[in-house]
Steps between C-alpha positions, in 0.01 A plus 500: 500500500144381424485308829605816683225697325235238589604509865486878496150496345384254765634732769329802341170316491543385860572857610193615311281239665599622844437861394133434423541380143188307395592141412172448312556807286866415449423146388230618260707777342821295482309214335340740250835587341652271240856571616634398838608774736851354515538533122414869507721554804797338331447711186472820706817422698688429178406852382591667831683278750438592862258444787123491455358743754136488390284273285160596363242339278279731304256497212592736221287524186348162591839326533647366824839656569763432766689812606835452671663788685870416492779684679817443300847461647562876464191586706289606200135389502333362186142398424474215251163385370470145367197355321353205692369385161823495296790550743612804298635812673247769409656804659803612698491817707768656718386644830645822633466637853355841417371702206814713548712220351666656190360238259147552634512879534641551149171387339249581777231752402234445769534500877439206729193682631357534147571132433323399824196709406482340154530146636238552772259677264483186282559241777358634828634355820798522732858506372679233704832487315685718252812459285700714260604297197688548177398277212743351250408782259607756762140601575453597868182372665334534837355165607217507754349198673143606575284303742136537394177472699418164335822349641693503170845651468563684174851581380485818293806635320486868416736635235707763679606643165146566380354840426339672797123463460515172304371168637854352510397151620767283348417152633246342734482158663321331787731368769381156606756441775839613627773342707758730656517875539739771397 
């Protein structure tokens, strides 16, 4: 299975290179982590077997993190974050298609519009991607990828179950690169 994973990683990287992925940046960021990409990929696929549909590297609280978007064999999408320092799975989130999903809606207290306003107030820019996620704790979050004027992409998670009027920013990271799209 490991050989299969390595071949798949090589293919993902090749696809990314043809999609404008910066080889200089990729080499620098991949070399900065203590754990090989293949190790994190294998660990993520052991947690949720399926097909990797997107791979990201981001910096979160000063730590390099690989994020694998995996579509399992039942068609469910999962986001698994793996530390590039330790190889440990840091977080698992289940993606849902809309905020009307029963597990999301049951704990949602703010609208998508309110969440967008909160994210852009703190991290001005253009929202280029958005996901609805449910964390392992059951907490629903809106995740916004915000492209900023300085060329950085910020990933801001807004707690959908927060009180209206509160800040509600749950987690923030800087996306360094991405291969694949949803």
